[in-house]
Structures are given as structure tokens and as C-alpha cells.
PDB file of C-alpha atoms in Angstrom:
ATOM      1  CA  UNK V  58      15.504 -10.023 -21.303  1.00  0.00           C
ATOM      2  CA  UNK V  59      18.342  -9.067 -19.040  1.00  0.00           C
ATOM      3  CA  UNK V  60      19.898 -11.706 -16.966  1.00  0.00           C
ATOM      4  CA  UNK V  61      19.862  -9.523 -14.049  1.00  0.00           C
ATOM      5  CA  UNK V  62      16.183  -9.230 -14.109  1.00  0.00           C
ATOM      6  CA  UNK V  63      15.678 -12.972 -15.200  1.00  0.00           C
ATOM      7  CA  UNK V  64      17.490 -14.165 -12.263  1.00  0.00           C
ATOM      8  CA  UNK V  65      16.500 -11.706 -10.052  1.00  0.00           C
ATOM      9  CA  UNK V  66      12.745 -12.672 -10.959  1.00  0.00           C
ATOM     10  CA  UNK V  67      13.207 -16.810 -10.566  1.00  0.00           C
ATOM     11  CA  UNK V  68      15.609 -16.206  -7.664  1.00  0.00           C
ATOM     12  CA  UNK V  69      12.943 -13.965  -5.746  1.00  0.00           C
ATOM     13  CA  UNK V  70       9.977 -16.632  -6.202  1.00  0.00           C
ATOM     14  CA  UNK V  71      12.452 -19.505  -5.146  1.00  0.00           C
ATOM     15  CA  UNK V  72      13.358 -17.608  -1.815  1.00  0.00           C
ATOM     16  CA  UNK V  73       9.921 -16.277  -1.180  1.00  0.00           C
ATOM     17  CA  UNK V  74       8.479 -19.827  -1.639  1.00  0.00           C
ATOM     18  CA  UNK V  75      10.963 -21.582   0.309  1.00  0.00           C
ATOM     19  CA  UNK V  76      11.341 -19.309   3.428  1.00  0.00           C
ATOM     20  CA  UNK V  77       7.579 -18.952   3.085  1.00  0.00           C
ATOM     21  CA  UNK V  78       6.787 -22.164   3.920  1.00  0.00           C
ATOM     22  CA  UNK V  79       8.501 -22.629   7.064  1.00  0.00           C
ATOM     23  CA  UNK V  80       6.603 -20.306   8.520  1.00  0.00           C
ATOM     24  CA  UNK V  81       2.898 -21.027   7.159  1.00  0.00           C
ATOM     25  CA  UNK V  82       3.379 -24.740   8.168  1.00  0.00           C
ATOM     26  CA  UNK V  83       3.988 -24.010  10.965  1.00  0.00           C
ATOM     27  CA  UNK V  84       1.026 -22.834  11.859  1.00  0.00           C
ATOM     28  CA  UNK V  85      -0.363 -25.974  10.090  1.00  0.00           C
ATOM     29  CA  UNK V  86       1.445 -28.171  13.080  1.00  0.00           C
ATOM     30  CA  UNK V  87      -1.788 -28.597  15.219  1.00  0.00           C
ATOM     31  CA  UNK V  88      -4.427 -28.802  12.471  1.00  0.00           C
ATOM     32  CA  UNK V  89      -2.381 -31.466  11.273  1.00  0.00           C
ATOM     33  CA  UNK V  90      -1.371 -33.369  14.781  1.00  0.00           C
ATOM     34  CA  UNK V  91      -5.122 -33.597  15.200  1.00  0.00           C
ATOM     35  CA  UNK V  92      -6.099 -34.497  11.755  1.00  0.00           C
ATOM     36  CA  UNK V  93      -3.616 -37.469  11.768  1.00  0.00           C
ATOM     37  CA  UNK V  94      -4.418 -37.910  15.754  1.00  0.00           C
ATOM     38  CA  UNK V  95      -0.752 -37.761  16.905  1.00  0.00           C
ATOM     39  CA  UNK V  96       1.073 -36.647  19.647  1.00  0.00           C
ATOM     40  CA  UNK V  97       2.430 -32.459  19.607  1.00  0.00           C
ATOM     41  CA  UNK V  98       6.245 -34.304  19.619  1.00  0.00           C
ATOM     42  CA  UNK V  99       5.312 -36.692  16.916  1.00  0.00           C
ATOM     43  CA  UNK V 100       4.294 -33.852  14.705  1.00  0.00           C
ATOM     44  CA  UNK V 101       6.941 -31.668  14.981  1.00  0.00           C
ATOM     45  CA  UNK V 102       8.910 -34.063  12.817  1.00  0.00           C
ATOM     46  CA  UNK V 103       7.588 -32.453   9.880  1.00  0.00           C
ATOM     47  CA  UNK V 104       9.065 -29.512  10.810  1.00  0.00           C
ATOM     48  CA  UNK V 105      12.378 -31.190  11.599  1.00  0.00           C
ATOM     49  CA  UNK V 106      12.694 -33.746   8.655  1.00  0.00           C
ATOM     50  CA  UNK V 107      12.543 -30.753   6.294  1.00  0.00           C
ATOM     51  CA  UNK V 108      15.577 -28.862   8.281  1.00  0.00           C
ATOM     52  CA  UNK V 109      17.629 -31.538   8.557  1.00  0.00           C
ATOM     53  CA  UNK V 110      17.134 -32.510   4.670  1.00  0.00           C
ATOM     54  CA  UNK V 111      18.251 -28.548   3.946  1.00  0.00           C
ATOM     55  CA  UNK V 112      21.264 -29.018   6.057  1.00  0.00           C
ATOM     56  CA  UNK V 113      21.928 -32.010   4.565  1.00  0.00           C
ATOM     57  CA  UNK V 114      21.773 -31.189   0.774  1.00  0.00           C
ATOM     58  CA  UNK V 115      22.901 -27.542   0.954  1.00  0.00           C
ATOM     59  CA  UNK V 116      26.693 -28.317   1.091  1.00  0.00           C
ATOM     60  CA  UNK V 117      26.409 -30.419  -2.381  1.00  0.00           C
ATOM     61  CA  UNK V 118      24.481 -27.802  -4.099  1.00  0.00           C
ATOM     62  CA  UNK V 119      27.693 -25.670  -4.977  1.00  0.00           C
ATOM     63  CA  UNK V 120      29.531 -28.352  -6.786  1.00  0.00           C
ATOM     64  CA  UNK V 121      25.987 -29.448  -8.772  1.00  0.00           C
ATOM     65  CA  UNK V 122      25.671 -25.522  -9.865  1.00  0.00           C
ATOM     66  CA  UNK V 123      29.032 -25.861 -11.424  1.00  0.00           C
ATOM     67  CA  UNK V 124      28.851 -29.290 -12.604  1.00  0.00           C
ATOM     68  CA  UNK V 125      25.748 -29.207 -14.379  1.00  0.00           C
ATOM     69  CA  UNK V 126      25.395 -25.211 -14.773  1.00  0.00           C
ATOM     70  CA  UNK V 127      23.188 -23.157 -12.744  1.00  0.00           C
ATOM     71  CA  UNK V 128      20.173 -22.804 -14.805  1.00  0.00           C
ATOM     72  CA  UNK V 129      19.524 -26.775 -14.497  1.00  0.00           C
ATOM     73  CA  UNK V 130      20.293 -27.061 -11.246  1.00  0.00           C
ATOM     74  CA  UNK V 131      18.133 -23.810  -9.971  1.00  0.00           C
ATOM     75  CA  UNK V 132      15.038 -25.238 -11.738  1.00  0.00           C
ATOM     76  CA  UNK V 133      15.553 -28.980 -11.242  1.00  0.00           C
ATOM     77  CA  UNK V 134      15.222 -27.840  -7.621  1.00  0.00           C
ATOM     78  CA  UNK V 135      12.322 -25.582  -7.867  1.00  0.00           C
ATOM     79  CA  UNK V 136      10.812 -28.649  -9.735  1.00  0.00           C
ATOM     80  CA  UNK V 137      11.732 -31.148  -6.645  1.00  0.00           C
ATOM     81  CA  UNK V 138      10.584 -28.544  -4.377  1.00  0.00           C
ATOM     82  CA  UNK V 139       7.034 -27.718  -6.522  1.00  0.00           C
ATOM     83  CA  UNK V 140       6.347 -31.190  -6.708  1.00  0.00           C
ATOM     84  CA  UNK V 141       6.997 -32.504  -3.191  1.00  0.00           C
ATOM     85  CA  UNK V 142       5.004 -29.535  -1.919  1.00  0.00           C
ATOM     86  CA  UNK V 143       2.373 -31.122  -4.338  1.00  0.00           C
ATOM     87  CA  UNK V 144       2.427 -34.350  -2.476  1.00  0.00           C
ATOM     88  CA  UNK V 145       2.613 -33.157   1.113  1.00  0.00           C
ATOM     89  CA  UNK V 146      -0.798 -32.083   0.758  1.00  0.00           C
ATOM     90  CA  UNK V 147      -1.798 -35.461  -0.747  1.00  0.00           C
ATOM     91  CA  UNK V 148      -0.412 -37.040   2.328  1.00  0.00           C
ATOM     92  CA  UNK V 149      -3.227 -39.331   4.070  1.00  0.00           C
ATOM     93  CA  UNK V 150      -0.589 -40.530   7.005  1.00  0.00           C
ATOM     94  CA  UNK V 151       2.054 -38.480   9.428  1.00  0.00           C
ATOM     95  CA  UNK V 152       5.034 -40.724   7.942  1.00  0.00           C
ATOM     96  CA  UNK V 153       3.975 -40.376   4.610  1.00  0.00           C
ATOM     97  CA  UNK V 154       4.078 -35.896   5.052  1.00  0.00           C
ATOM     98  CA  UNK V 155       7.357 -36.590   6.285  1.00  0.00           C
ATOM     99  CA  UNK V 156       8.913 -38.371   3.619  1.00  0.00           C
ATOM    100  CA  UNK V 157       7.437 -35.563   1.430  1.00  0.00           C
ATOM    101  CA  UNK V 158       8.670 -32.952   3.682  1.00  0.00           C
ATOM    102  CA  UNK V 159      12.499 -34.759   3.440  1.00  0.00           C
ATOM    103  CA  UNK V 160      12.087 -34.598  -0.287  1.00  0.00           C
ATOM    104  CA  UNK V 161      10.773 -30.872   0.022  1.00  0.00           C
ATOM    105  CA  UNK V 162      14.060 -30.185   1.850  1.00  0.00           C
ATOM    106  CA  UNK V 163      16.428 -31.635  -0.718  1.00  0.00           C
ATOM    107  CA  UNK V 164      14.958 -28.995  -3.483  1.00  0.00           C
ATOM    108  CA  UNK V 165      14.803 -25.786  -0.756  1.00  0.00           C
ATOM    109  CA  UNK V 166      18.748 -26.917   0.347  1.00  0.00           C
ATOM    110  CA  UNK V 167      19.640 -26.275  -3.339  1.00  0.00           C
ATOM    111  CA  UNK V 168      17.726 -23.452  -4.000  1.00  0.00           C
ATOM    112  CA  UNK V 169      19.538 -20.749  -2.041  1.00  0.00           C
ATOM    113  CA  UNK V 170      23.031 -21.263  -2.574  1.00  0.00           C
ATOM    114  CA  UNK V 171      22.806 -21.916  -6.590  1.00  0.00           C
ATOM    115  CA  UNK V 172      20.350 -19.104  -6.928  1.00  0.00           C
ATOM    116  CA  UNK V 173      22.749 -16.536  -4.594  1.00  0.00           C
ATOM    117  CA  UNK V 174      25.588 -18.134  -7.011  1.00  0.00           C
ATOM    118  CA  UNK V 175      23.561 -16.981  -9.971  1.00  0.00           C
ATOM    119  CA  UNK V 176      22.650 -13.787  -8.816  1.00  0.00           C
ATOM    120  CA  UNK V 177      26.207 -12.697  -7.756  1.00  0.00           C
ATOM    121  CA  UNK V 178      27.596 -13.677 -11.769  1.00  0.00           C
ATOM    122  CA  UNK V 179      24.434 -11.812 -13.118  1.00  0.00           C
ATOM    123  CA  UNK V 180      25.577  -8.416 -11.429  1.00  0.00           C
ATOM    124  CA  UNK V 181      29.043  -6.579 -11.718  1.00  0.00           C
ATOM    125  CA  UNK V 182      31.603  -6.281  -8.800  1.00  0.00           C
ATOM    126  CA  UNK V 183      30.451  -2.860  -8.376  1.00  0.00           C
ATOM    127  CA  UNK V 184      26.653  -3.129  -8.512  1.00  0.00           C
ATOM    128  CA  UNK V 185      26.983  -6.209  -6.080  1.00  0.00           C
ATOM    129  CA  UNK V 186      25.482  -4.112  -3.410  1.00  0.00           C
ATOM    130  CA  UNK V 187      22.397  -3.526  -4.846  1.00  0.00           C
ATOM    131  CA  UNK V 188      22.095  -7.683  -5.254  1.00  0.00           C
ATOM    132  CA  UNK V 189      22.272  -8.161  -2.062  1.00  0.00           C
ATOM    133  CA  UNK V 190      18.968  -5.802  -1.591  1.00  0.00           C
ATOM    134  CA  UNK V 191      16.954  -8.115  -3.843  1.00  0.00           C
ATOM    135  CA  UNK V 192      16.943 -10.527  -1.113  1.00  0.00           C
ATOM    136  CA  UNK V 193      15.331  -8.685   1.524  1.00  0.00           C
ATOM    137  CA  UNK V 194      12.216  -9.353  -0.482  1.00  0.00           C
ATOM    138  CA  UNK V 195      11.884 -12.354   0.572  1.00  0.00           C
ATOM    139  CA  UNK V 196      13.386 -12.508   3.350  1.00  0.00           C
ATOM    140  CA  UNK V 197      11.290  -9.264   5.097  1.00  0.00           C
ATOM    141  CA  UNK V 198       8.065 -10.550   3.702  1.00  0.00           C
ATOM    142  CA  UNK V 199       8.067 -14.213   3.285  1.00  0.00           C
ATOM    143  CA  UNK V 200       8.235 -14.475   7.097  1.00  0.00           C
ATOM    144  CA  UNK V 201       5.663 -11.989   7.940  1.00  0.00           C
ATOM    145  CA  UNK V 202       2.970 -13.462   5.106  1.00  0.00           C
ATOM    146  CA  UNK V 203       3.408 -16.763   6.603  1.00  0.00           C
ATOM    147  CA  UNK V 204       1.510 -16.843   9.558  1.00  0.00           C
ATOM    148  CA  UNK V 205      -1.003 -14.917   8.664  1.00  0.00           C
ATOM    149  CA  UNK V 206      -1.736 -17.141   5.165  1.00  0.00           C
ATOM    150  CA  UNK V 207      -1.314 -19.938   6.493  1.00  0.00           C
ATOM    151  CA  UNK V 208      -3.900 -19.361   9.380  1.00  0.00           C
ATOM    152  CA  UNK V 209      -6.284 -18.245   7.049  1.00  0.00           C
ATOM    153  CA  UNK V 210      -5.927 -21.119   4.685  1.00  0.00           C
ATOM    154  CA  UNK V 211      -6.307 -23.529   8.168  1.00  0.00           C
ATOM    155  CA  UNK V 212      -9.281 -21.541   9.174  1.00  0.00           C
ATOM    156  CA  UNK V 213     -11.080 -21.476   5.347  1.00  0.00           C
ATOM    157  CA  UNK V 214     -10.078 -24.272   3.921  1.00  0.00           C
ATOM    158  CA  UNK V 215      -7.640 -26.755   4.655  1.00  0.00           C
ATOM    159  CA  UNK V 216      -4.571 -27.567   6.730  1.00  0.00           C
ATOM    160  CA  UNK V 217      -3.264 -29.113   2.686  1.00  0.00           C
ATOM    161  CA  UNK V 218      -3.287 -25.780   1.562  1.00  0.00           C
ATOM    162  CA  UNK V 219      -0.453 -24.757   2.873  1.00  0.00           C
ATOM    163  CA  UNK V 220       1.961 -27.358   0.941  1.00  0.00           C
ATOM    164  CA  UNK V 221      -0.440 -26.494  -2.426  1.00  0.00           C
ATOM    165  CA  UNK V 222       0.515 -22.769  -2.415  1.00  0.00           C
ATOM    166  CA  UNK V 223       3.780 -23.131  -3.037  1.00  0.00           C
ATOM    167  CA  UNK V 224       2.488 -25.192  -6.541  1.00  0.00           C
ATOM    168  CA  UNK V 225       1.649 -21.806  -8.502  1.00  0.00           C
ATOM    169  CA  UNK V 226       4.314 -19.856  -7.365  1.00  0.00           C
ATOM    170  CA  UNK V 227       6.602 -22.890  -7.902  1.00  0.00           C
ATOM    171  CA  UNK V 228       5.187 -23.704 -11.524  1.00  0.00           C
ATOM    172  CA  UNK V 229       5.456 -19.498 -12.452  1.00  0.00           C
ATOM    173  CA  UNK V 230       9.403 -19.458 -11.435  1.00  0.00           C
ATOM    174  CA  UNK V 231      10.008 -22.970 -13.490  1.00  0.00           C
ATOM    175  CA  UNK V 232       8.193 -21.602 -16.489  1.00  0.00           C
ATOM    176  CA  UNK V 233       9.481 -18.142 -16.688  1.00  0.00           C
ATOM    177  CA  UNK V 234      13.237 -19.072 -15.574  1.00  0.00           C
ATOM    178  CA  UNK V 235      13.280 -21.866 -18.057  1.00  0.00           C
ATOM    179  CA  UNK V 236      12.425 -19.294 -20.863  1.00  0.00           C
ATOM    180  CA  UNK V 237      14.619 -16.505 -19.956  1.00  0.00           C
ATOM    181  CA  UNK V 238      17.500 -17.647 -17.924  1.00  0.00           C
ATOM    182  CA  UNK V 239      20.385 -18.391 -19.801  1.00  0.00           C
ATOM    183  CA  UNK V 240      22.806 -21.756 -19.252  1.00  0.00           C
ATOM    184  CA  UNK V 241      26.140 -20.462 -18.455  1.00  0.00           C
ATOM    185  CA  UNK V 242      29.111 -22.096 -19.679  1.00  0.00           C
ATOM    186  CA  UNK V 243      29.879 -24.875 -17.328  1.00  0.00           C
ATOM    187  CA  UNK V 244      33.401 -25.093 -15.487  1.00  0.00           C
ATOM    188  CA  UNK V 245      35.581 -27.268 -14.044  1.00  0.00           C
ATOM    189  CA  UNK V 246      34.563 -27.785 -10.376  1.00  0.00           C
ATOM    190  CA  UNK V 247      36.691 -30.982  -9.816  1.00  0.00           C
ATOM    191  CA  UNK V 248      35.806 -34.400  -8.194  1.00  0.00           C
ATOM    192  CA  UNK V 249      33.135 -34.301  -5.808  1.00  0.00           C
ATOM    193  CA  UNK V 250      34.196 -34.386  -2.245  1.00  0.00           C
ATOM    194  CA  UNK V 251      32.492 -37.497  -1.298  1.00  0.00           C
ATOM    195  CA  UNK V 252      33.782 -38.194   2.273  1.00  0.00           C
ATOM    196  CA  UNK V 253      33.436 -33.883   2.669  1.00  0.00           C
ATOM    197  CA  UNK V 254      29.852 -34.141   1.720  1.00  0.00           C
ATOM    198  CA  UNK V 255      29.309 -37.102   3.999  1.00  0.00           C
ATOM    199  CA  UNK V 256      31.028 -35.517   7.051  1.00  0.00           C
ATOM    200  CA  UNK V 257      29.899 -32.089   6.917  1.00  0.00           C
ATOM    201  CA  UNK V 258      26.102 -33.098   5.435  1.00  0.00           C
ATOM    202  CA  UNK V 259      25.924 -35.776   8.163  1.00  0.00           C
ATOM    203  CA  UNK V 260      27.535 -32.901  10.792  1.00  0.00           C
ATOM    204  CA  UNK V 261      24.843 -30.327   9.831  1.00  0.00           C
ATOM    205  CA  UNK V 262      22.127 -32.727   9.867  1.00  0.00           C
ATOM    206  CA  UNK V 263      22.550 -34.462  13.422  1.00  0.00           C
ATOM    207  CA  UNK V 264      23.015 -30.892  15.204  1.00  0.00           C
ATOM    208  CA  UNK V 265      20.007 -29.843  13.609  1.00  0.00           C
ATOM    209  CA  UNK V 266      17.826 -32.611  14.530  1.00  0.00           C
ATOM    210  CA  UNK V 267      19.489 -32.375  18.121  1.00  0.00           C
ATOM    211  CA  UNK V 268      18.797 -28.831  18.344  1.00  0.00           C
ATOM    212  CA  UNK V 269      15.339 -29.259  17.327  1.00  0.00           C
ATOM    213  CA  UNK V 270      14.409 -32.179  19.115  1.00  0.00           C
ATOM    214  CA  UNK V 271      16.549 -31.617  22.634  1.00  0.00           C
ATOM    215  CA  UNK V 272      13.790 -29.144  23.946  1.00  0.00           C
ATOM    216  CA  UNK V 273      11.084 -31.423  23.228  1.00  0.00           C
ATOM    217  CA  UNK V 274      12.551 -34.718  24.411  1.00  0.00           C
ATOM    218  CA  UNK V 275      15.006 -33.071  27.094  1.00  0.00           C
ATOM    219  CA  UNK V 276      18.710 -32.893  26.150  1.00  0.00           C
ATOM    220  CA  UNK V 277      19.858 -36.001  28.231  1.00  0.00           C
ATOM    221  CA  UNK V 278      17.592 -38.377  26.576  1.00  0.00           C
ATOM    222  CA  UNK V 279      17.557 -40.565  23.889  1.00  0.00           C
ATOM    223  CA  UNK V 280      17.297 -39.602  20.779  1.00  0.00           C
ATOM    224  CA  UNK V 281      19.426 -35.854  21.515  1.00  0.00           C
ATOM    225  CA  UNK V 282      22.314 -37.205  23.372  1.00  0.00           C
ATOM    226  CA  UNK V 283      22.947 -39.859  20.730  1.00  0.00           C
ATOM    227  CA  UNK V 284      22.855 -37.350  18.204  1.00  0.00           C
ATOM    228  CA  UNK V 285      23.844 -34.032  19.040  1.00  0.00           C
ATOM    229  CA  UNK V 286      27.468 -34.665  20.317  1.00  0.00           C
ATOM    230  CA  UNK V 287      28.510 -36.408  16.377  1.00  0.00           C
ATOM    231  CA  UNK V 288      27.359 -33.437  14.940  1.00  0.00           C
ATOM    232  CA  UNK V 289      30.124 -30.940  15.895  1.00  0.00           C
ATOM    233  CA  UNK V 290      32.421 -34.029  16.108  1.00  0.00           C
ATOM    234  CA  UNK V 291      31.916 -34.492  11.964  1.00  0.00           C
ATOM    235  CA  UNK V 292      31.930 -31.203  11.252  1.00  0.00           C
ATOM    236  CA  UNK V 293      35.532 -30.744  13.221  1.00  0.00           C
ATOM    237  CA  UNK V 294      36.613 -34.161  11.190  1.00  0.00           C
ATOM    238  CA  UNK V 295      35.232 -31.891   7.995  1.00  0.00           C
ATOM    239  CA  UNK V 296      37.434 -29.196   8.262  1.00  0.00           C
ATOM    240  CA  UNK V 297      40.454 -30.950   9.148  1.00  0.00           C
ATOM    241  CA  UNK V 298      40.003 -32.970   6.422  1.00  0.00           C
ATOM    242  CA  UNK V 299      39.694 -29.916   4.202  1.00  0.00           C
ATOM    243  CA  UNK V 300      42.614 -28.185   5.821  1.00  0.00           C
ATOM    244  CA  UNK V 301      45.203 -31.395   5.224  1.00  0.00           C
ATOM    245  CA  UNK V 302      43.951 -31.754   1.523  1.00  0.00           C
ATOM    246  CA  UNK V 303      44.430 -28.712  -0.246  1.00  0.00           C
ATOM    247  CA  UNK V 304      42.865 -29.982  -3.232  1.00  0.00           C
ATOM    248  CA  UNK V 305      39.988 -30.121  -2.073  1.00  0.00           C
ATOM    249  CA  UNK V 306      36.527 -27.806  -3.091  1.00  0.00           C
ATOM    250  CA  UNK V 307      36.618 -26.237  -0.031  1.00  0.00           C
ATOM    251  CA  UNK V 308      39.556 -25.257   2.577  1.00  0.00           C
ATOM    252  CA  UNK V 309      39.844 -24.230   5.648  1.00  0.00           C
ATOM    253  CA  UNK V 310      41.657 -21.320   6.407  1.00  0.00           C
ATOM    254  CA  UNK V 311      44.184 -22.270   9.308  1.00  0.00           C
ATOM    255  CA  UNK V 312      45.497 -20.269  12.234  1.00  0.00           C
ATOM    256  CA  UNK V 313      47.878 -21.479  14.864  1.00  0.00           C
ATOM    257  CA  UNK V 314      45.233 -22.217  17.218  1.00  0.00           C
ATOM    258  CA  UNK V 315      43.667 -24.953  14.612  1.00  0.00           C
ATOM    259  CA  UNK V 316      40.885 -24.378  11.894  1.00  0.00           C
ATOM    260  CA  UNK V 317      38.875 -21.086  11.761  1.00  0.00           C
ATOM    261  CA  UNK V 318      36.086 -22.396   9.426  1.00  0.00           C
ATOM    262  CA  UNK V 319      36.322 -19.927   6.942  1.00  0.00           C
ATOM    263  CA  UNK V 320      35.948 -21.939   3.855  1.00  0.00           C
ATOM    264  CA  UNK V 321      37.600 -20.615   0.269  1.00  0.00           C
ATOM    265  CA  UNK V 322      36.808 -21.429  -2.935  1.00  0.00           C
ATOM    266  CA  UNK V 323      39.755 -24.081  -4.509  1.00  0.00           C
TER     267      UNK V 323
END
């Protein structure tokens, strides 16, 4: 089989699964608040420990793809991500769903980037265009399915259902990517930018969870304040760093007034 189909196919499920289920869990949120009998702010961490996991893990997932190649990494995550959905709706307490939800995160925040990676080598510089119109697949009806599956699963059967559809879908892409994709050759992506990750992983993750939280709680209180002002603060630190150390995977492209954050490949 083509590798333009082959990737095309496995990228498609990953995408439609992953954007998918922000959306039907959403809807989820108070089935679940009342089936665990906790607060509307309480529950909303599931929501938030799976964004802040994808910020978190998608700046890493570029230097995996070409460490390991991105046929291992692409279904290692849809593997995470199948399984984790798998055990959200096996969760019998709030803090266990989250921990699932964090785990959940960490194969979605890999999913995009290696897969767009994949997709872009699969297809010629001049057929590049028509790529890019794969993805409004999922992205145009992923969204719009969510809500209205995951109210009817709510309504007809359970509030677990919406982590378990992801497991067919999820269990399809593994199979049929691990038989047709192909492993490309592997290249030479360098030492792994450990403070980098740290700063712009830990950046990401704090402005998310202020972002998502500062509505709820109020911006002046504690947790936001604490948390919100690091973010931007570590993701400045980032891109210094990457601007003084040219060797590093990623640069920033300077200008006289300081760093853009327009990151190149080294």
C-alpha cells in the first residue's frame, strides 16, 4: 500500500480520536461530578489534567519521532492513548480519572506533531497542499460529532462510554498502521534538550492550567496567581536559551528587539 494512504489512514483516526474526545467528555463533566459527588470546580480537573499533560509532552515528541523513527513513536502513542482511554472508564474515584486523563494526555501530545511529521515526508513538496486538506477531517468533524455522541452515550448508557470509544478506533489505527506503515530510516536528531524540554514543557503547562483554572477560581487567587505568571516567565527563559545556544534542536530566530519565537529546525 502507498505510504501516502497508510499514513493518511492512521494519521486521520489518531486526530479524529484525539480531538474527539475533548469535546464528548466534555459533555461527560456533570454526569461524572455527580456520579463521583464532587464539586463543578473539582471536576473540571479532568478536563485540565489532560491539557496540561498535551502541553507538556508535545514539545518532546519531535526529537522521539526522529530518535526512534516515526512509525514507533506514532503507534506507541496511539497505544498510550488507547489504553489510558481504557482505564478512564474503569475509574471508580475523581483522582483516579485524573491520573488516567494525565496519562491520556502524554499519548494525544505525541500524536499530532509525529503524525503531521509523517504526513509531510509521505507527500512531495508540490502535493503538500493537498496534505494539509486531510486534516480538516478531523478537525471539521471530530468537534461537531462530539457533543452530540457523547450526550447520547450519557443519556443511553454510561458517562464511561465516552473514554471506551476511543478503544476501537484506537485498536483499528494500531493494527492497520502497524501493518502498512513503513519505519523510516532514523536520523540524527542530536542530544535531547533536557533543560529546553523542562523550561518550555513546564512554560506550556503552568499557563495552561492558569488559563483554565483562573475563571473558575478568580485570577488573583491561589492556585492561578502562583502559576500563571512562571509560565510566560519559562517560556521567555526557553527561547533565550535557544537563541544563545545555537546548537540546540530548536532556535529562535532573533530580531533587534529580542526573540521573535519563530523556532527553526537545527
Amino acid at each position: 500500500m502507498s505510504q501516502k494512504v497508510a499514513v493518511s489512514v492512521v494519521f486521520v483516526a489518531a486526530m479524529f480520536m484525539s480531538i474527539m474526545d475533548v469535546t464528548i467528555v466534555n459533555v461527560a463533566l456533570p454526569t461524572i461530578g455527580r456520579d463521583f459527588s464532587v464539586t463543578p470546580t473539582a471536576v473540571d480537573s479532568i478536563s485540565i489534567g489532560f491539557l496540561v499533560s498535551l502541553a507538556v509532552f508535545i514539545p518532546a515528541s519531535g526529537w522521539l519521532g526522529d530518535r526512534f523513527g516515526g512509525k514507533r513513536v506514532l503507534l506507541i502513542a496511539i497505544t498510550v492513548f488507547t489504553i489510558a482511554s481504557a482505564l478512564c472508564g474503569q475509574a471508580h474515584s475523581l483522582p483516579e480519572l485524573v491520573a488516567f486523563r494525565v496519562l491520556q494526555g502524554a499519548g494525544g501530545g505525541m500524536l499530532a506533531p509525529v503524525g503531521m511529521a509523517m504526513l509531510y515526508r509521505a507527500f512531495p513538496p508540490e502535493e503538500r497542499i493537498r496534505a494539509s486538506a486531510i486534516l480538516t477531517v478531523p478537525t471539521t468533524f471530530a468537534p461537531a460529532l462530539g457533543p452530540v455522541l457523547g450526550g447520547l452515550l450519557v443519556t443511553e448508557a454510561s458517562w464511561r462510554w465516552v473514554f471506551y470509544v476511543n478503544v476501537p478506533i484506537g485498536a483499528a489505527a494500531l493494527v492497520f498502521g502497524a501493518v502498512f506503515l513503513r519505519q523510516a530510516a532514523e536520523s540524527r536528531p542530536g542530544r535531547f534538550d533536557l533543560l529546553g524540554f523542562l523550561l518550555s514543557g513546564s512554560g506550556l503547562g503552568l499557563l495552561m492550567y492558569g488559563v483554565s483554572e483562573g475563571p473558575d477560581l478568580g485570577w488573583g487567587r491561589p492556585p492561578c496567581w502562583p502559576a500563571s505568571p512562571p509560565g510566560p516567565c519559562c517560556w521567555w527563559s526557553w527561547c533565550s536559551w535557544s537563541c544563545a545556544t545555537p546548537s540546540r534542536s530548536w532556535r529562535c530566530a532573533c530580531s533587534a528587539t529580542g526573540c521573535s519565537g519563530r523556532p527553526t529546525w537545527s
